[in-house]
CSV table of C-alpha atoms in Angstrom, one decimal:
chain,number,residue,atom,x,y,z
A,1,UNK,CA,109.7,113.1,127.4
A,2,UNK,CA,110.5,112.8,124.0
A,3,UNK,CA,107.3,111.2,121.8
A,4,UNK,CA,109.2,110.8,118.1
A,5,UNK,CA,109.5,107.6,117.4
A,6,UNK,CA,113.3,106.3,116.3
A,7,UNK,CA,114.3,106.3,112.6
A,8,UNK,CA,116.7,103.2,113.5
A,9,UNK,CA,113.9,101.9,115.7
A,10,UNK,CA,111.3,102.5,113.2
A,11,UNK,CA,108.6,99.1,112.4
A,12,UNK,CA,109.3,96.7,110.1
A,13,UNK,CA,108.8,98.1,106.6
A,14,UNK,CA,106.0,95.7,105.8
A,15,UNK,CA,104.0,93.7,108.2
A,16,UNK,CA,103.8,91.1,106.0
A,17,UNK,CA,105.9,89.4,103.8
A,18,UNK,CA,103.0,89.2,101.2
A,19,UNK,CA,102.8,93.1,101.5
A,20,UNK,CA,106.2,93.5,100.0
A,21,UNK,CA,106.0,91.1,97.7
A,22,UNK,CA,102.4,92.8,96.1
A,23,UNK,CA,104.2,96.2,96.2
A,24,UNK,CA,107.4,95.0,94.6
A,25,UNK,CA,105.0,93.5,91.9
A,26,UNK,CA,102.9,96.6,91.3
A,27,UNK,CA,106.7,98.6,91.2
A,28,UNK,CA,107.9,95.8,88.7
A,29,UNK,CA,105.1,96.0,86.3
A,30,UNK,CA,105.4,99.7,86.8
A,31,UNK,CA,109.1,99.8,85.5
A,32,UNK,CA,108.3,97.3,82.8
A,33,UNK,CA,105.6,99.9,81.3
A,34,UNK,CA,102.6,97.8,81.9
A,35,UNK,CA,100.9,101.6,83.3
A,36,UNK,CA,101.7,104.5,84.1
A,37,UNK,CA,101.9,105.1,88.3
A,38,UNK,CA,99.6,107.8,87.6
A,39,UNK,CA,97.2,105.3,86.7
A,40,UNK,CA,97.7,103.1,89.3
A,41,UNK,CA,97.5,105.5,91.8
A,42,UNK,CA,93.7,106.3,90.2
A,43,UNK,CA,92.8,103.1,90.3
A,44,UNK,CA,93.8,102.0,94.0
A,45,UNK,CA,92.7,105.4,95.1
A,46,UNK,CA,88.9,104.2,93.7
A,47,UNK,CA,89.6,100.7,95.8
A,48,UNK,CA,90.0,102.6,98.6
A,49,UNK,CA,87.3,105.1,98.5
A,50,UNK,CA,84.9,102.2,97.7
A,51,UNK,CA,86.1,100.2,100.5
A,52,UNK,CA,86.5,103.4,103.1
A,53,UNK,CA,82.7,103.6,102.3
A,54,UNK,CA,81.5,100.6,104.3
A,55,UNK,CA,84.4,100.4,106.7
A,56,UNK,CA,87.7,102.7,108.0
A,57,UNK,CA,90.7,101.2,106.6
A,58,UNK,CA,93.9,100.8,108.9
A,59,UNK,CA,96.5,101.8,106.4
A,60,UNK,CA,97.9,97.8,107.1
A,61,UNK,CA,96.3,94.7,106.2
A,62,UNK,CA,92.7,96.5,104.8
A,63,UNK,CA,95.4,98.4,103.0
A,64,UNK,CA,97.2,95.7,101.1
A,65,UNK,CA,94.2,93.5,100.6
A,66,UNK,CA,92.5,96.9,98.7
A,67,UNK,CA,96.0,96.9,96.6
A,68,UNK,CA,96.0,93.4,96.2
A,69,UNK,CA,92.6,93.7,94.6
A,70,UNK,CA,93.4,96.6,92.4
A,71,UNK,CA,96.7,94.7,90.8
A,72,UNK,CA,94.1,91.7,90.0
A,73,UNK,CA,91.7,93.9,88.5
A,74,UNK,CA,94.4,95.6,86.5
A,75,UNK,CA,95.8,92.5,85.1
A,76,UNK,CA,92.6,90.7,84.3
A,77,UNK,CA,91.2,93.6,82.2
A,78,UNK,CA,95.1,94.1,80.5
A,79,UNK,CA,93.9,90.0,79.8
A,80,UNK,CA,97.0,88.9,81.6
A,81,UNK,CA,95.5,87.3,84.8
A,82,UNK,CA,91.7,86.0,84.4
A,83,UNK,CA,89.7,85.3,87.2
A,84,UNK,CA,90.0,81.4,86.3
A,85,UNK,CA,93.8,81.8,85.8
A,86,UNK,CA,94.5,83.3,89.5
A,87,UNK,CA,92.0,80.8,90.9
A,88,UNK,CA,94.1,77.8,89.1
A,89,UNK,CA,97.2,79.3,90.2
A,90,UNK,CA,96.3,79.8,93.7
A,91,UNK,CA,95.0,76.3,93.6
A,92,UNK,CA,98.3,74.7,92.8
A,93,UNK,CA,100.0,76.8,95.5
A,94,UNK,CA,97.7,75.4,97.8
A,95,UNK,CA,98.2,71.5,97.2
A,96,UNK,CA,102.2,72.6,96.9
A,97,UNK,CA,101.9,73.9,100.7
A,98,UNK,CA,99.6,70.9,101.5
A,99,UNK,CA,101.4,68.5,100.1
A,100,UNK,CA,105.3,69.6,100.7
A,101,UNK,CA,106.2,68.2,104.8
A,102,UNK,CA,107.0,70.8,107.1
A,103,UNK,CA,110.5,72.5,106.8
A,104,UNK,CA,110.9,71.8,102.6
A,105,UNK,CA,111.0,74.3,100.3
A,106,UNK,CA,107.4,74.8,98.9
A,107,UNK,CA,107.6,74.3,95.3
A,108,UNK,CA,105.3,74.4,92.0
A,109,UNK,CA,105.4,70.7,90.3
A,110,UNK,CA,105.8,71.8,86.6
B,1,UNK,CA,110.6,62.1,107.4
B,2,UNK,CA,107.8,59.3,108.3
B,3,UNK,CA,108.7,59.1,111.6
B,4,UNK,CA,109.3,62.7,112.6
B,5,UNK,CA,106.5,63.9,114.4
B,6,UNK,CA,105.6,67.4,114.0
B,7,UNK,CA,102.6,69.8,114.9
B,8,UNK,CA,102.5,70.7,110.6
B,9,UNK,CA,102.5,67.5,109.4
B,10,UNK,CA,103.0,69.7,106.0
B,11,UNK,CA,103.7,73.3,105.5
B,12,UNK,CA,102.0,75.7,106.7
B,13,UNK,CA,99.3,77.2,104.7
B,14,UNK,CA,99.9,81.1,103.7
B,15,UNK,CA,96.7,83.5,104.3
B,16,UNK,CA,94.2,84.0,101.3
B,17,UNK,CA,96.2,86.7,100.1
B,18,UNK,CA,99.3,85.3,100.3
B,19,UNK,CA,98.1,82.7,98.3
B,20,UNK,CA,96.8,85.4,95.2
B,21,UNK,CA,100.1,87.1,95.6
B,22,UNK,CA,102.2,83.7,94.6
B,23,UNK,CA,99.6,82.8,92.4
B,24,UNK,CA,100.0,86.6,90.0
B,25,UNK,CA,103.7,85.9,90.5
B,26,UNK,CA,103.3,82.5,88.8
B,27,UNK,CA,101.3,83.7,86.2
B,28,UNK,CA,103.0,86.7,85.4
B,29,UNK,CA,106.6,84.5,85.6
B,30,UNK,CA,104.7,82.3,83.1
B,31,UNK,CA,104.2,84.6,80.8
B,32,UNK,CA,107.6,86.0,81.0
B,33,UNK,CA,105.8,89.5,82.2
B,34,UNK,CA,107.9,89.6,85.0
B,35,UNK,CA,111.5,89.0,86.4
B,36,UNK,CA,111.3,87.7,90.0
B,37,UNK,CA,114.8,88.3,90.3
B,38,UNK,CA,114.1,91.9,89.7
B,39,UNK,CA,111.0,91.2,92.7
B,40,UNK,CA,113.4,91.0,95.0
B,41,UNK,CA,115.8,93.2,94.5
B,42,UNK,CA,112.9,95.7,94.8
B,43,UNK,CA,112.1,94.1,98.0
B,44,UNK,CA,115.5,94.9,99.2
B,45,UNK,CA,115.9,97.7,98.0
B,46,UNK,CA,112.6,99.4,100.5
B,47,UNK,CA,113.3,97.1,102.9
B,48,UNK,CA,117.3,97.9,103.3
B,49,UNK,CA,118.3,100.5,101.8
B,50,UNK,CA,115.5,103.2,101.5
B,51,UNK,CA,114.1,104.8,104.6
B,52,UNK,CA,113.8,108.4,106.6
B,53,UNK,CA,118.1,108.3,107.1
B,54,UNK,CA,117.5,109.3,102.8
B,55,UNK,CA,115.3,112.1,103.8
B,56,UNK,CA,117.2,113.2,106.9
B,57,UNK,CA,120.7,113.7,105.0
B,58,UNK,CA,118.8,116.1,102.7
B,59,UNK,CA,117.4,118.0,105.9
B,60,UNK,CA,120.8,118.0,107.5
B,61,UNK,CA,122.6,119.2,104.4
B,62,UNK,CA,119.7,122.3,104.2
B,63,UNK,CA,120.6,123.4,107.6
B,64,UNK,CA,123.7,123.6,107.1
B,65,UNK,CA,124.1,125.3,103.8
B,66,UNK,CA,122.5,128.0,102.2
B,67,UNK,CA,122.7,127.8,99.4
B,68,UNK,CA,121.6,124.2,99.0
B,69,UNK,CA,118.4,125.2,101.0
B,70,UNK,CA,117.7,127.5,98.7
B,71,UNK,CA,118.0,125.6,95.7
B,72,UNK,CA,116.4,122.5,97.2
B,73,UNK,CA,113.3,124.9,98.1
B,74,UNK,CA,113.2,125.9,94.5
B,75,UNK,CA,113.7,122.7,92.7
B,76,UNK,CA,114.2,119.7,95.1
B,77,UNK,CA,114.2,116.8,92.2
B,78,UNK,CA,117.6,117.4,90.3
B,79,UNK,CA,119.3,118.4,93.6
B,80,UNK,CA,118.0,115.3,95.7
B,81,UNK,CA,119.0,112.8,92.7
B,82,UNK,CA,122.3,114.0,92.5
B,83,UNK,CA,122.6,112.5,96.1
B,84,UNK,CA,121.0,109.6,94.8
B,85,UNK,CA,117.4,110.0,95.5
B,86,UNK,CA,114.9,109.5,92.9
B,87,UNK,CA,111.6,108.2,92.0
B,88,UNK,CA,111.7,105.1,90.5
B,89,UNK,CA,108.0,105.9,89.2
B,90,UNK,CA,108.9,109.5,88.2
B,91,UNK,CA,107.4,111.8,90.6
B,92,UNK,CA,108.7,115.6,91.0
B,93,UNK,CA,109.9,116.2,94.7
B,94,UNK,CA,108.9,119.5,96.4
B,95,UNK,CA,110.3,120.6,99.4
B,96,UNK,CA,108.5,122.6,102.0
B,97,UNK,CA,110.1,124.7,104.8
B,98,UNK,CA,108.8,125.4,108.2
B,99,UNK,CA,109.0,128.6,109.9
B,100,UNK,CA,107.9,130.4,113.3
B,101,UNK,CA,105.2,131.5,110.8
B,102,UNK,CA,104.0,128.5,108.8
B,103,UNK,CA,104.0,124.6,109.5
B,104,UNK,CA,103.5,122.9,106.7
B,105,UNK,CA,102.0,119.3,107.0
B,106,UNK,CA,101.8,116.2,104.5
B,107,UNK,CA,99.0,113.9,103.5
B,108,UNK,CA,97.7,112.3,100.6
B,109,UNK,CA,94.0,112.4,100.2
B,110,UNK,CA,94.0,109.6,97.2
B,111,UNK,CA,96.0,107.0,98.5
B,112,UNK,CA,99.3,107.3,99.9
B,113,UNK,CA,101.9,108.8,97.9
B,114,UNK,CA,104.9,109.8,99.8
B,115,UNK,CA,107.9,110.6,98.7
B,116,UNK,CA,109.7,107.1,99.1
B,117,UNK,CA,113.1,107.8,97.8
B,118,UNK,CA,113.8,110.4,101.1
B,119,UNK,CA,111.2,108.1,103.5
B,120,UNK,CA,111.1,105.1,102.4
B,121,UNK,CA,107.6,103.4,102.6
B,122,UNK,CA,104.6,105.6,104.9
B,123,UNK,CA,103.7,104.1,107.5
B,124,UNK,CA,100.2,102.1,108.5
B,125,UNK,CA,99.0,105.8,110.0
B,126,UNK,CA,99.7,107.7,106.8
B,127,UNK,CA,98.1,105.3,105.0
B,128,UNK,CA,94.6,104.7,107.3
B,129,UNK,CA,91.4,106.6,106.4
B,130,UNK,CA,91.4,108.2,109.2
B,131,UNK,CA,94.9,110.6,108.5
B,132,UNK,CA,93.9,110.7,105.0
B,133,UNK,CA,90.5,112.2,106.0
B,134,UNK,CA,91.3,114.5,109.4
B,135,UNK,CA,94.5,115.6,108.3
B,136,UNK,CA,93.0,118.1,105.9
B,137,UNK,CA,89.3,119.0,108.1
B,138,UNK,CA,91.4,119.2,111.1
B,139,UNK,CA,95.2,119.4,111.1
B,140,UNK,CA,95.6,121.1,114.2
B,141,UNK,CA,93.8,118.6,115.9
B,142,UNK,CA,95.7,115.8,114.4
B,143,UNK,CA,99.0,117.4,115.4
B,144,UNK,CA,97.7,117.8,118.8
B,145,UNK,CA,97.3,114.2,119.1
B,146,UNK,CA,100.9,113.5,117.7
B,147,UNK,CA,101.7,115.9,120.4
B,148,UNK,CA,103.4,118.7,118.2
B,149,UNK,CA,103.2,122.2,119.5
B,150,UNK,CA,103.2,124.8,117.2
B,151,UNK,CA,104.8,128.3,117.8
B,152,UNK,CA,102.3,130.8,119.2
B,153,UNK,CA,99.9,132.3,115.7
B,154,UNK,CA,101.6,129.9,113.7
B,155,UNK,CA,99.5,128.9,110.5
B,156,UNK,CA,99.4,124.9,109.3
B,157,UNK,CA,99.4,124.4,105.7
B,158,UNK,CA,98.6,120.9,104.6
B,159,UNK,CA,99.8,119.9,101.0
B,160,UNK,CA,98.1,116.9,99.3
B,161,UNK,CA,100.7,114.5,97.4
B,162,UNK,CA,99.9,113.0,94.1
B,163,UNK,CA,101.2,110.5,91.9
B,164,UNK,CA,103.2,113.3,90.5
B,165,UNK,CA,104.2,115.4,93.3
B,166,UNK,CA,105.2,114.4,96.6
B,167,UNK,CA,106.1,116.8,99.5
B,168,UNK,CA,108.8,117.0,102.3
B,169,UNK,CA,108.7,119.1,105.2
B,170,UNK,CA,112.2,121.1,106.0
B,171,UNK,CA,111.8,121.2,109.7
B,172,UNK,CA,112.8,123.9,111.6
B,173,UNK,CA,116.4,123.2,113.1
B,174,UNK,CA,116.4,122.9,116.7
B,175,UNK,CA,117.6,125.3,119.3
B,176,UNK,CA,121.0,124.4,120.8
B,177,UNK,CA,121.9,122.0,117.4
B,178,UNK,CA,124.2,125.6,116.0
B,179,UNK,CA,127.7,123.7,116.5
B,180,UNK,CA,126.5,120.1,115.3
B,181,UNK,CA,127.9,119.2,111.8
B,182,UNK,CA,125.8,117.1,109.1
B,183,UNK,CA,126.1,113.7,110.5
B,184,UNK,CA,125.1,114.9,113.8
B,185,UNK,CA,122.2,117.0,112.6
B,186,UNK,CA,120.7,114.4,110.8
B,187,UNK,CA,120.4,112.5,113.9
B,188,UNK,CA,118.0,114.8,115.1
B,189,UNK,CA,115.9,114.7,111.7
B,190,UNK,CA,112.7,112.2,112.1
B,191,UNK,CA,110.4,110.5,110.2
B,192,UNK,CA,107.6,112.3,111.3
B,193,UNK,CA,109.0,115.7,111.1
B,194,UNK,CA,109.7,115.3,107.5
B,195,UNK,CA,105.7,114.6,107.1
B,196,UNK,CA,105.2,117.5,109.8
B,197,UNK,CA,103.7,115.1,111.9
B,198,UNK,CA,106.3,116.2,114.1
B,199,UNK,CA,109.4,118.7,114.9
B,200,UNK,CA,112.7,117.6,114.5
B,201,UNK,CA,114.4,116.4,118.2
B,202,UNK,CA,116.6,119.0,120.6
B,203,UNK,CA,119.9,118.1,120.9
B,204,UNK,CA,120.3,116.2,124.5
């Protein structure tokens, strides 16, 4: 019986493909100096103690979604990405999927 | 096409946070904060190329000479770089070594900082309220459930990462692995043991 799980069997990375792309953000803006990863990590360390208080997070999507929330929180007080900025944005994703037929590249009209 | 009939007429809609993700990326590309080339090269980089097999040539290499163990338990950071393992946000690596004596355990109370240059990125467990929180009340316990025995008296030590320092276990090498070379060893060298979440495997 042998319970260890298989490095080259191991799960996928990230669940999600939104996962990686928030933590490959967070890295990025990381590199580029916006903060230190000291502060970050004080920061989604607060997310998660607030949000461990009402529920138990399973270290997947809860997990991300606290990130998630951090980064925005970040940004908008660094007066990069206000509230009405991300809800714009998000909007025009949303007509670009709802408008774009099945099977085309999704797309931003500039 | 008009006439090509489909169950998505359009695409399909990405969840809510999918959604906020594309919509910081847009903003931030804007702005010219961010390079998404750079995105995914990050992507691939922890997706591809960065994982436990980092971690386990490091263990395999300890095993198997002395005198890189003992350096690597003083100072792991300049040694592990030099294979080509560092933190791209900075941290100081410390390596811990397991003994008949002490097994030393790794959590992070704060978040989840690991060290991802040797493991790549922790998984969901490491990162769920519920390690965070028992792994320091109640190691033994926990390791019970991840079904590691320990050596009879043996003390657990559980080290807390930060965004500063992040810890690897040294596991003990395995009976019967004394004619293996490095490639072989680190076969034996998982994940989990490298947390202490688990002992490294006996050779078959």
């Amino acid at each position: 019986m042998n319970d260890c799980p298989d490095i080259a069997a191991s799960e996928p990375v990230f669940a999600e493909p939104w996962h990686a792309q928030v933590f490959a953000l967070t890295v990025h803006l990381n590199e580029a100096g916006r903060f230190t990863w000291a502060e970050w990590v004080a920061r989604f360390s607060a997310t998660l103690k607030r949000h461990g208080l009402s529920r138990d997070l399973d270290g997947g999507e809860d997990y991300f979604n606290a990130w998630l929330e951090t980064l925005e929180m970040l940004l908008d007080e660094a007066g990069e990405a206000a509230p009405e900025e991300r809800a714009e944005a998000r909007a025009e994703w949303e007509r670009a999927y709802l408008s774009t037929p099945h099977g085309q590249p999704v797309r931003l009209a500039e | 096409m008009p006439h090509d009939h489909h169950d998505h007429p359009h695409a399909l809609l990405p969840s809510d946070p999918a959604l906020r993700v594309k919509a910081l990326e847009t903003i931030l590309t804007r702005k010219g904060l961010i390079d998404p080339a750079a995105l995914d090269e990050i992507i691939d980089t922890y997706q591809n190329r960065i994982g436990p097999q980092n971690g386990a040539r490091v263990v395999a290499r300890a095993w198997s000479d002395p005198d890189f163990k003992a350096a690597l338990l003083a100072d792991a950071t300049p040694l592990v770089a030099e294979m080509g393992y560092f933190g791209r946000q900075g941290e100081h690596m410390v390596v811990v070594e397991n003994t008949l004596q002490t097994h030393n355990m790794v959590v992070c109370t704060l978040c989840s900082c690991y060290p991802w240059p040797l493991l790549g990125i922790p998984p969901g467990w490491y990162k769920s309220d519920a390690y965070r929180a028992r792994a320091v009340r109640e190691p033994r316990k926990v390791l019970a459930e991840f079904g590691v025995t320990l050596p009879e008296g043996a003390a657990v030590r559980v080290w807390d990462s930060t965004a500063e320092i992040r810890y690897l276990v040294l596991p003990m090498r395995p009976e019967g692995s004394a004619d293996m070379d490095e490639a072989a060893l680190a076969a034996l060298v998982t994940r989990d043991s490298m947390i202490g979440t688990g002992l490294a495997r006996v050779p078959a």
